[in-house]
Tab-separated table of C-alpha atoms and ligand atoms in Angstrom:
chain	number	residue	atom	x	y	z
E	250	UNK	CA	-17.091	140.952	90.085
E	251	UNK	CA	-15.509	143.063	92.568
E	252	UNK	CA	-12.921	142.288	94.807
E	253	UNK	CA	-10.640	143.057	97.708
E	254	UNK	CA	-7.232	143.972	97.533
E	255	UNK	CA	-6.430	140.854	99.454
E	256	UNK	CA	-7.208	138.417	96.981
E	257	UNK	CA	-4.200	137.839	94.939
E	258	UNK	CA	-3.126	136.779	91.581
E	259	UNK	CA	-3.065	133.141	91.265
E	260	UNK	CA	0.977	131.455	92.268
E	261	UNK	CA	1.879	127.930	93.200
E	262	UNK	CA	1.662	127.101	97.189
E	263	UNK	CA	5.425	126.314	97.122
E	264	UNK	CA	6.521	129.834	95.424
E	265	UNK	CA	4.469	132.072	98.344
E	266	UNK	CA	5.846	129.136	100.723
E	267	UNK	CA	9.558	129.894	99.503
E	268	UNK	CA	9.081	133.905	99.289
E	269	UNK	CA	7.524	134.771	102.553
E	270	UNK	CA	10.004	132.579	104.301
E	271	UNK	CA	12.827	134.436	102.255
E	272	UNK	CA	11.453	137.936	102.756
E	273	UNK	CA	10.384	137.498	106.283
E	274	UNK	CA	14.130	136.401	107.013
E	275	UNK	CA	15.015	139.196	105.164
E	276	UNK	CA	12.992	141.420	107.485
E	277	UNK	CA	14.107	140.399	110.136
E	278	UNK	CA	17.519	140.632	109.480
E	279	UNK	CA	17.154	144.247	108.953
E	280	UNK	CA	15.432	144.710	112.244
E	281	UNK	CA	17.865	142.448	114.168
E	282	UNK	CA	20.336	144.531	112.497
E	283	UNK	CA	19.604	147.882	114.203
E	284	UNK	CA	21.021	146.234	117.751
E	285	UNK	CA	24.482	145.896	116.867
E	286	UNK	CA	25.123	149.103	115.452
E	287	UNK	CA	22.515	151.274	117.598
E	288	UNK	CA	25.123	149.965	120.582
E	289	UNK	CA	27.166	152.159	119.878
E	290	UNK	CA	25.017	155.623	118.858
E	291	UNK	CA	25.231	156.922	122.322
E	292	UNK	CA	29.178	156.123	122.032
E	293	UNK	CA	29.884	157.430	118.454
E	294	UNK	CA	33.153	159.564	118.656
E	295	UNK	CA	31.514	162.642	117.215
E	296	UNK	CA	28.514	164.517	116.418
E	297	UNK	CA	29.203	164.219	112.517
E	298	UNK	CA	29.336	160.518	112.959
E	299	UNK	CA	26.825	160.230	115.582
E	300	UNK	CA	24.535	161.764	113.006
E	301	UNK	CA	25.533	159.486	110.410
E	302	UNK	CA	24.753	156.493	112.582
E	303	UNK	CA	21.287	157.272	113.447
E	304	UNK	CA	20.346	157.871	109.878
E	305	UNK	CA	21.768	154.410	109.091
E	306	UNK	CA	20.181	152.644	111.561
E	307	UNK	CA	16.706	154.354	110.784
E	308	UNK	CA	16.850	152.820	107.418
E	309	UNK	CA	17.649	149.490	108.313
E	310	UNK	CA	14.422	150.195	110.326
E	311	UNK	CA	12.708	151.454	107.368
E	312	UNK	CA	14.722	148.488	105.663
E	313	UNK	CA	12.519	145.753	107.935
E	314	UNK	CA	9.242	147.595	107.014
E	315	UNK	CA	9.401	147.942	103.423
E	316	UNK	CA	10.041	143.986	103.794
E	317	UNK	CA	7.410	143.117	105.907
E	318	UNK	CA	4.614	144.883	104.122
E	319	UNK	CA	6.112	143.728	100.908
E	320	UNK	CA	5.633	140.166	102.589
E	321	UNK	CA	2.221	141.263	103.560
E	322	UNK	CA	0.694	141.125	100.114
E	323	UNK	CA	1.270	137.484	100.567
E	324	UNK	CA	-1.488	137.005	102.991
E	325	UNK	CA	1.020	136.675	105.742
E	326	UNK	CA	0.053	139.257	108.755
E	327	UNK	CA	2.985	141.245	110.609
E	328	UNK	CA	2.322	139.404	114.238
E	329	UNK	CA	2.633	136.108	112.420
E	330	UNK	CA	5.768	137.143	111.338
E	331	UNK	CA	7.250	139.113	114.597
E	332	UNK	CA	5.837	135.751	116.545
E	333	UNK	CA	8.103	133.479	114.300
E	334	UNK	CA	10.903	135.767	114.897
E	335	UNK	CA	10.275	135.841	118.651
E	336	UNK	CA	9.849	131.790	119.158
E	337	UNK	CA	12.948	130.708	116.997
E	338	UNK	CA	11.033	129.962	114.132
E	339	UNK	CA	12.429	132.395	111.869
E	340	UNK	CA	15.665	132.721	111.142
E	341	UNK	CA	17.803	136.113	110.353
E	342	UNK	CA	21.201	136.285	109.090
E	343	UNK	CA	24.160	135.127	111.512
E	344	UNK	CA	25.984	137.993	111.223
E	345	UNK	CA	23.856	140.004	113.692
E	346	UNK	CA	24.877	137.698	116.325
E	347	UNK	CA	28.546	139.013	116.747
E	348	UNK	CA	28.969	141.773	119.276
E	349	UNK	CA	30.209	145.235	118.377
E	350	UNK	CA	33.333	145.569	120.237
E	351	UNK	CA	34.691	148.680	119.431
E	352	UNK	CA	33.979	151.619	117.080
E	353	UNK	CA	36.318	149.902	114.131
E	354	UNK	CA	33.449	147.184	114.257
E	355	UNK	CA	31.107	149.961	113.434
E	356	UNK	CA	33.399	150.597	109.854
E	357	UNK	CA	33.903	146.864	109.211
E	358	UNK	CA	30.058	146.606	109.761
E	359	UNK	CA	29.058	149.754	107.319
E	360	UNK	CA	32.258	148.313	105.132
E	361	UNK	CA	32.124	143.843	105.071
E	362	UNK	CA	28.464	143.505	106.063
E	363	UNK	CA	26.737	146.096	104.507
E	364	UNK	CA	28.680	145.760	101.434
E	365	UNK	CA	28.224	142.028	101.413
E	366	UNK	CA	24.560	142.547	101.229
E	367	UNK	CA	24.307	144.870	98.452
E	368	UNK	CA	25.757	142.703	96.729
E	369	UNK	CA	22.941	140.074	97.363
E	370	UNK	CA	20.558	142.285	97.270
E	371	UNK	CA	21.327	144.186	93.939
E	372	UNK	CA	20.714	141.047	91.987
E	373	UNK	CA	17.146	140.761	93.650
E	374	UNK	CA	15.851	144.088	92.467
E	375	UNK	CA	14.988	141.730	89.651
E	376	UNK	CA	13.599	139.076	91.521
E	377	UNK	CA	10.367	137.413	90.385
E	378	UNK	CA	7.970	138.850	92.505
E	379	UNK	CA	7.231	142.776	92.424
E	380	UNK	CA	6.593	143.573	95.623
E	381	UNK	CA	9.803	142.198	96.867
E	382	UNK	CA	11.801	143.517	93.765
E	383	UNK	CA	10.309	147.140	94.462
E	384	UNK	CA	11.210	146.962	98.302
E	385	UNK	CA	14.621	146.114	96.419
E	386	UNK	CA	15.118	148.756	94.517
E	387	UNK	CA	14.054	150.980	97.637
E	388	UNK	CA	16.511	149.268	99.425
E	389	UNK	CA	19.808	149.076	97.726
E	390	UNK	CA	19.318	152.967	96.803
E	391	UNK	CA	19.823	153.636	100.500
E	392	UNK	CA	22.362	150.788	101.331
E	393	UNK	CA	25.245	152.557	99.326
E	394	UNK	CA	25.893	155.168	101.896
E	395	UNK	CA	25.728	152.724	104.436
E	396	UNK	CA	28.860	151.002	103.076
E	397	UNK	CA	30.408	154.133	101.867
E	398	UNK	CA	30.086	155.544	105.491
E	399	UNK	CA	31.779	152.736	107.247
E	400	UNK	CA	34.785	152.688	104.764
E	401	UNK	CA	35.209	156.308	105.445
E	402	UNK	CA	35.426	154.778	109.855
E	403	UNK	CA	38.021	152.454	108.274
E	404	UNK	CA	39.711	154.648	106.089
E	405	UNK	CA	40.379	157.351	108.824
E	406	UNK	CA	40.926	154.863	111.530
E	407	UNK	CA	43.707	152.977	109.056
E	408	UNK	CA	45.345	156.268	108.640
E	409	UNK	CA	45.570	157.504	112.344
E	410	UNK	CA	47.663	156.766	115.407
E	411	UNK	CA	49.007	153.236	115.815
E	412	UNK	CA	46.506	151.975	118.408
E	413	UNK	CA	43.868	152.963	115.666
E	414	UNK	CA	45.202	151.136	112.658
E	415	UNK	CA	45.361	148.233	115.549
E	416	UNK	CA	41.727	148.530	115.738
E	417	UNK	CA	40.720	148.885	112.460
E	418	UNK	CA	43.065	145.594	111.438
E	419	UNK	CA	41.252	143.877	114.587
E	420	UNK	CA	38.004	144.980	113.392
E	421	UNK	CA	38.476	143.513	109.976
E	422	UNK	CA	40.155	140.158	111.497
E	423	UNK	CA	36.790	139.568	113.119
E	424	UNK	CA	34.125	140.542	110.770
E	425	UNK	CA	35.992	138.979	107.227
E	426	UNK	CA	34.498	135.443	108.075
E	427	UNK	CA	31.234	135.585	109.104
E	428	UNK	CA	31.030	137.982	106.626
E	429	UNK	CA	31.564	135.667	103.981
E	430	UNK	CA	29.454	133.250	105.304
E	431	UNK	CA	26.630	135.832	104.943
E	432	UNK	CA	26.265	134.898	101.376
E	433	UNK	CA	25.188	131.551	102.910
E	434	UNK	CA	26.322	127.450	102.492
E	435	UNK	CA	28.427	126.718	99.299
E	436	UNK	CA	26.093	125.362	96.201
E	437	UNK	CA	26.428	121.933	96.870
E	438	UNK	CA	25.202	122.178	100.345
E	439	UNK	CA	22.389	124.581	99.614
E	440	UNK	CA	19.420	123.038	99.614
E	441	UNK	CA	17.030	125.405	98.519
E	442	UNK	CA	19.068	127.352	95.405
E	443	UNK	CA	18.500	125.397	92.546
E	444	UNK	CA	14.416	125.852	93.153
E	445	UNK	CA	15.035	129.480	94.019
E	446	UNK	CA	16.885	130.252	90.954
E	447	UNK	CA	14.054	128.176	88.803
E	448	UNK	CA	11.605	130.212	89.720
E	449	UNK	CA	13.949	133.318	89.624
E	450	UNK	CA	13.612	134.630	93.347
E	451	UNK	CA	17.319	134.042	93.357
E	452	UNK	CA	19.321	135.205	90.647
E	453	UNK	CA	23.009	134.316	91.397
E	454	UNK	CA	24.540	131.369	93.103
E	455	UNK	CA	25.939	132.093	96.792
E	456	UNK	CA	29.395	130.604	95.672
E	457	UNK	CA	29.440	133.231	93.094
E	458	UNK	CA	28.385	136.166	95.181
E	459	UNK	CA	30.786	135.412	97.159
E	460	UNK	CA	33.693	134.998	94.953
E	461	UNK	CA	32.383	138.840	93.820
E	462	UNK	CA	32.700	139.817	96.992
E	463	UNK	CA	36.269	138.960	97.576
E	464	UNK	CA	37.458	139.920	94.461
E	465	UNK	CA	35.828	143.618	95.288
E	466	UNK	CA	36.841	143.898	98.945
E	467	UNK	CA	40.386	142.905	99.060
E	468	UNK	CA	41.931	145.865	96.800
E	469	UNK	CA	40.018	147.723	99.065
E	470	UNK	CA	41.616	146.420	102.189
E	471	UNK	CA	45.095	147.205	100.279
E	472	UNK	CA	44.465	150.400	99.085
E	473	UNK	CA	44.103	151.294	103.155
E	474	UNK	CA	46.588	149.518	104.160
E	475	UNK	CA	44.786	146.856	105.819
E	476	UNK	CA	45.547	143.065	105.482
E	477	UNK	CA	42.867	140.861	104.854
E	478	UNK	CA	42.811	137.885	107.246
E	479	UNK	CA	43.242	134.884	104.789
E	480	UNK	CA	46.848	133.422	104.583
E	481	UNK	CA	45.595	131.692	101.669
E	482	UNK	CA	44.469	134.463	99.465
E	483	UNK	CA	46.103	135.161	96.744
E	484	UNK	CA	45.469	136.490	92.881
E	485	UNK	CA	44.620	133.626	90.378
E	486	UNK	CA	45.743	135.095	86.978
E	487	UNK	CA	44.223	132.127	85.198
E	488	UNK	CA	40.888	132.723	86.833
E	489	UNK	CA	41.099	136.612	87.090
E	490	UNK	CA	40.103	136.033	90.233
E	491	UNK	CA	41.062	135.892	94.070
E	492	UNK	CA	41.315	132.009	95.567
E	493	UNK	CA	40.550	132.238	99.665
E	494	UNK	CA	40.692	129.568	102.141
E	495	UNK	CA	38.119	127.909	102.959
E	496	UNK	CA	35.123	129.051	105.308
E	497	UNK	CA	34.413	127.554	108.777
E	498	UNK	CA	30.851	125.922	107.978
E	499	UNK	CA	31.008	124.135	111.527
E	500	UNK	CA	30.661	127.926	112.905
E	501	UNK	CA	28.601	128.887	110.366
E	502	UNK	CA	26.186	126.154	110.856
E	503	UNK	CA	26.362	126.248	114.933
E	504	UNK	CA	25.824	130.638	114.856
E	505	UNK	CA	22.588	129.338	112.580
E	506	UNK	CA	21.491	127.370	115.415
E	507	UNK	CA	21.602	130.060	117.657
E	508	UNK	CA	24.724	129.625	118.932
E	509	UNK	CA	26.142	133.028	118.331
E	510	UNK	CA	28.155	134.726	120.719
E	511	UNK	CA	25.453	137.396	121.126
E	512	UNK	CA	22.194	135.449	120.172
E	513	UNK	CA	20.256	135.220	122.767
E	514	UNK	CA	21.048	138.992	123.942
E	515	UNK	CA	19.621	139.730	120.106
E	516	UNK	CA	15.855	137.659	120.961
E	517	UNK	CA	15.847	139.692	124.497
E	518	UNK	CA	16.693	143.143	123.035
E	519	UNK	CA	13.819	142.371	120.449
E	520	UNK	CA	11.015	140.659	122.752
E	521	UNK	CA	11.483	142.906	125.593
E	522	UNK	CA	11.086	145.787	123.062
E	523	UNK	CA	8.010	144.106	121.623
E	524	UNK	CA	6.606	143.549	125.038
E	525	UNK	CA	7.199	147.019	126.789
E	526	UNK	CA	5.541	148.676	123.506
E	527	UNK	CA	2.209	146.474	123.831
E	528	UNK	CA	0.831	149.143	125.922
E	529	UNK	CA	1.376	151.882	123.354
E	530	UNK	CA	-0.326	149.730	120.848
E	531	UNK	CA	-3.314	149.068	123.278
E	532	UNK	CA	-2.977	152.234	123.997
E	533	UNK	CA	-2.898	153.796	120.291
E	534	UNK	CA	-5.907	151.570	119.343
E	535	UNK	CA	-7.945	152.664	122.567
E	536	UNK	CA	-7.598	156.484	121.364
E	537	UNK	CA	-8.268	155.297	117.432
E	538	UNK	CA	-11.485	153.913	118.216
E	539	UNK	CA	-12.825	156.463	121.114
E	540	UNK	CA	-11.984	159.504	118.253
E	541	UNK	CA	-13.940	157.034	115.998
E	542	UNK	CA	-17.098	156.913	117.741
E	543	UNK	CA	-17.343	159.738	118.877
E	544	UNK	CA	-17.071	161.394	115.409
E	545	UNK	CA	-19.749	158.878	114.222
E	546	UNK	CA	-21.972	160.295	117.331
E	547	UNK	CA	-21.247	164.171	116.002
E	548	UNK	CA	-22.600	162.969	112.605
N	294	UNK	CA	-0.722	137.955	119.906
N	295	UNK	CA	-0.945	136.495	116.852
N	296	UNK	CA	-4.827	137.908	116.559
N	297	UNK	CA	-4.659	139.736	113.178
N	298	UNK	CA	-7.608	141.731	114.503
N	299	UNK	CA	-5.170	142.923	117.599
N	300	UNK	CA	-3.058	144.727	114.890
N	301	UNK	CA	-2.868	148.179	113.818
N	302	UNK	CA	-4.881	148.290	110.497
N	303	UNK	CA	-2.960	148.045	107.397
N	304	UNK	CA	-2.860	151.591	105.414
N	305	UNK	CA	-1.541	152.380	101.879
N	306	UNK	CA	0.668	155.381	100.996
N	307	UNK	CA	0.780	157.554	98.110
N	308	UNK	CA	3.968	160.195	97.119
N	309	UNK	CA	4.166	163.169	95.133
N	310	UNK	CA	7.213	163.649	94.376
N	311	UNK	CA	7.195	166.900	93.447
N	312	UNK	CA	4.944	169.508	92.595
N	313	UNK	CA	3.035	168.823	88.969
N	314	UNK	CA	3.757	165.200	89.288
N	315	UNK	CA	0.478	162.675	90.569
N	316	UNK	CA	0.424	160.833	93.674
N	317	UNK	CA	2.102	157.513	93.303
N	318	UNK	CA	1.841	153.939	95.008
N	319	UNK	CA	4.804	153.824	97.291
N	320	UNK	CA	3.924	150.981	100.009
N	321	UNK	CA	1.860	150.446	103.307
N	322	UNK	CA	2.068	150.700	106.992
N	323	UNK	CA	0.134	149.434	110.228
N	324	UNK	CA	-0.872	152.684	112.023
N	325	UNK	CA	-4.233	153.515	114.781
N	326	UNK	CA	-5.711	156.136	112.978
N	327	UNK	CA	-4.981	158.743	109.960
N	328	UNK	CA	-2.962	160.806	111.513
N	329	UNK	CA	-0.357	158.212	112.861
N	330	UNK	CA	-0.336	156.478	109.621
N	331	UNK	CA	0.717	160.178	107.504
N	332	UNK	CA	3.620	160.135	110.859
N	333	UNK	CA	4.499	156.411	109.512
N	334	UNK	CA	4.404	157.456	106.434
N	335	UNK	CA	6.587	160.015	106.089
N	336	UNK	CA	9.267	158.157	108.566
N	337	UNK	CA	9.380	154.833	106.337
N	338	UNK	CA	8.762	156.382	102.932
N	339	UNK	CA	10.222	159.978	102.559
N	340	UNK	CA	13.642	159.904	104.519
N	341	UNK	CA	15.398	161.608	101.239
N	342	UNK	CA	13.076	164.160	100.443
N	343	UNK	CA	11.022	161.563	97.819
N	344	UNK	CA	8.151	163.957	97.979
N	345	UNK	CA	6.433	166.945	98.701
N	346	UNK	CA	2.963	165.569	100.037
N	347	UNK	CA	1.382	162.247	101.193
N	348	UNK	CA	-1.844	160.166	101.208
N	349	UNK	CA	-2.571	157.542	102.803
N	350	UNK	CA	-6.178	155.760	102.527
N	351	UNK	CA	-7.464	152.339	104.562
N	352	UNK	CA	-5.897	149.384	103.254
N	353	UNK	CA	-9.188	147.650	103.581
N	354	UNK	CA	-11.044	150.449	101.805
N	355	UNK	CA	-9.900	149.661	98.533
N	356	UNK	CA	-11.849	147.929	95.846
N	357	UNK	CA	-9.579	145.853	93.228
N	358	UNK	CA	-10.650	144.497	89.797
N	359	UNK	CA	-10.483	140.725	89.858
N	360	UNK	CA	-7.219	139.491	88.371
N	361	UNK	CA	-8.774	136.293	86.930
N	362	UNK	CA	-10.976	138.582	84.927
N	363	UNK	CA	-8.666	140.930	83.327
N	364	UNK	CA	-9.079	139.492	79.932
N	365	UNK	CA	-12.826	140.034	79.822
N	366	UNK	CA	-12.159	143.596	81.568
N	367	UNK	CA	-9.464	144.756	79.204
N	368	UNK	CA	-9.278	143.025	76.284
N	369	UNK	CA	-12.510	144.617	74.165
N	370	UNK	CA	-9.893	147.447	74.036
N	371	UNK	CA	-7.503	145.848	71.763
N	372	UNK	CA	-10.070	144.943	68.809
N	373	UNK	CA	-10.687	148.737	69.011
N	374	UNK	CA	-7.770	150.216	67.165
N	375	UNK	CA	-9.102	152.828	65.419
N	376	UNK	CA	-8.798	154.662	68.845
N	377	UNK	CA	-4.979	155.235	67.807
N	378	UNK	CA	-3.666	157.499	65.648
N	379	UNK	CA	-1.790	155.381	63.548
N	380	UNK	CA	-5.218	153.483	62.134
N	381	UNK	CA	-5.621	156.412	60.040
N	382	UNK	CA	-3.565	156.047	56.350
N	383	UNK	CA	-2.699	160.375	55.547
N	384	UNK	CA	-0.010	160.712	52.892
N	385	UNK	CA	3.363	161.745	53.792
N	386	UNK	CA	3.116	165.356	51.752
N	387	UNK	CA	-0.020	166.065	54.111
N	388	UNK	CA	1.992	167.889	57.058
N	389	UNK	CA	1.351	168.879	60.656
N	390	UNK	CA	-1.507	166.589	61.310
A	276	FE2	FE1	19.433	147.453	105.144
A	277	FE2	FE1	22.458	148.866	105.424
């Protein structure tokens, strides 16, 4: 028997359920991520690192549609998904929804966020379904310069004039919570780990992501002479590990609402992009199908 | 909006990645026609100089084995295994064969 590519090998309800709501999010998140950061391309403080932006922000774009096609092999079509995205259905991560206030935030981004994300996404190159491990493994081979490049914007900025270590210290101030929170609620008030990790789509726990994290980032904050903002940090020999202060869930749980300082600016920069481009799609699909017959005329 | 047949179709993309090397599975992208999907292609798929040439075909115009029938498919092939080499018994002082 002979089949189309659309029919799938057999998997439970729940585990499609669970990964295209996962990888859509994920999508999205990449997409929703190009607006902070292409904010200030125009802006960038030289050609080198004007450059460097626009190739970063290109492959979150390429990011979002290795995702979504990945997420497409689940039967799930791309307007379902953009159509979640646009009515609030679908979540993305919080962290887009902080504005980019100066060009430090464009190191902390590169730096915290970016670097926060490898590190969930390097566990999910091994994640249990292939498509979404492949995009993975895409993925996290083009995120390291992305975090490389904004430690570099910290790393100059830290050693420059006064009023630029200022920025860089203000920059890192703002973006150290929310991006801890991007490694999402502790384990006991996750609700959908434990299933996640059964049926390996999840590999590590957030709490211990995000220990990683912290034990990774702060020596780099030192070694730049930047001071991460947690009066409670502070080594734990027994542990071998850093203990932080706890993070503000209340914020965390109203920016998931979509009560971010920026959020609503984020929907409108994405639905007024999807609706100015319909015409180029009508367009586009016009052309495809008048070259179409008209070849099947000639024949 | 959410009309799936309002959609760009759905194409599949193939990499070299170098010369001497086949064309390999890389993903898929909604394009109009062929020649926007290569443009997609080589935008979403080759930004590091992953390859040196690029196919794409129709999503749709692909014809896939049935995955609840692989056993009956593939398995006669592993009752046949004097197809391998190593069926055949030659002893040791025998050389280059
Ligand atoms: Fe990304
Ligand atoms: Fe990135």
């Amino acid at each position: 028997m002979m089949n189309s590519l659309s029919r799938k090998d057999w998997m439970p309800e729940a585990y499609r359920k669970t990964l295209v709501r996962q990888m859509s999010q994920h999508a999205h998140s990449e997409i929703v991520g190009m607006l902070p950061e292409g904010n200030w391309i125009t802006r960038a403080p030289n050609l080198r690192r004007k450059a460097i932006l626009l190739a970063k922000v290109q492959d979150e774009g390429g990011h979002g549609l290795y995702l979504y096609a990945a997420a497409e092999t689940l039967g799930t079509s791309r307007d379902e998904m953009i159509e979640a995205l646009h009515s609030g259905k679908a979540k993305y991560s919080t962290i887009f929804n902080y504005p980019t206030l100066t060009w430090a935030d464009i190191g902390a981004i590169g730096w915290l966020v970016d670097g926060a994300a490898i590190m969930n996404q390097v566990p999910l190159q091994r994640t249990s379904y292939g498509p979404y491990a492949r995009a993975m493994v895409r993925i996290c081979k083009e995120e390291s310069f992305h975090q490389r490049q904004g430690y570099e914007i910290m790393m100059h900025l830290a050693a420059g004039a006064a009023e630029q270590k200022r920025m860089a210290q203000d920059a890192l101030n703002r973006w150290w919570q929310p991006s801890l929170m991007m490694f999402g609620p502790p384990d006991d008030q996750s609700p959908n780990t434990e299933q996640s990790m059964r049926w390996r789509i999840k590999r590590d726990t957030n709490d211990a992501l995000r220990q990683k994290f912290v034990d990774i980032t702060v020596p780099q904050a030192e070694a730049i002479g930047l001071t991460v903002p947690d009066p409670e940090l502070k080594w734990n020999e027994a542990r071998g590990s850093y203990d932080f202060g706890a993070v503000d869930w209340e914020e965390f749980k109203a920016v998931v609402k979509g009560q971010g300082p920026v959020a609503k600016e984020r929907m409108a920069a994405r639905v007024k992009a999807w609706e100015e481009g319909a015409w180029v799609r009508d367009a586009a699909r016009a052309h495809a199908a008048k070259r179409a017959a008209a070849k099947q005329a000639a024949e | 909006m959410s009309d799936p047949s309002q959609e760009w179709p759905l194409w599949e993309v193939f990499v070299r990645g170098k010369g001497g090397l086949s064309h390999r599975h890389v993903g898929s992208v909604h394009a109009a026609d062929a020649q926007m999907a290569l443009a997609h292609a080589r935008d979403t798929y080759t930004r590091r100089m992953e390859g040196v040439s690029l196919w794409v075909l129709p999503s749709a115009e692909i014809t896939a084995s049935d995955p609840g029938e692989a056993d009956a498919l593939f398995a006669p092939a592993e009752d046949k295994v004097y197809r391998h080499p190593t069926f055949y018994t030659i002893p040791d002082h025998i050389k280059h064969i």
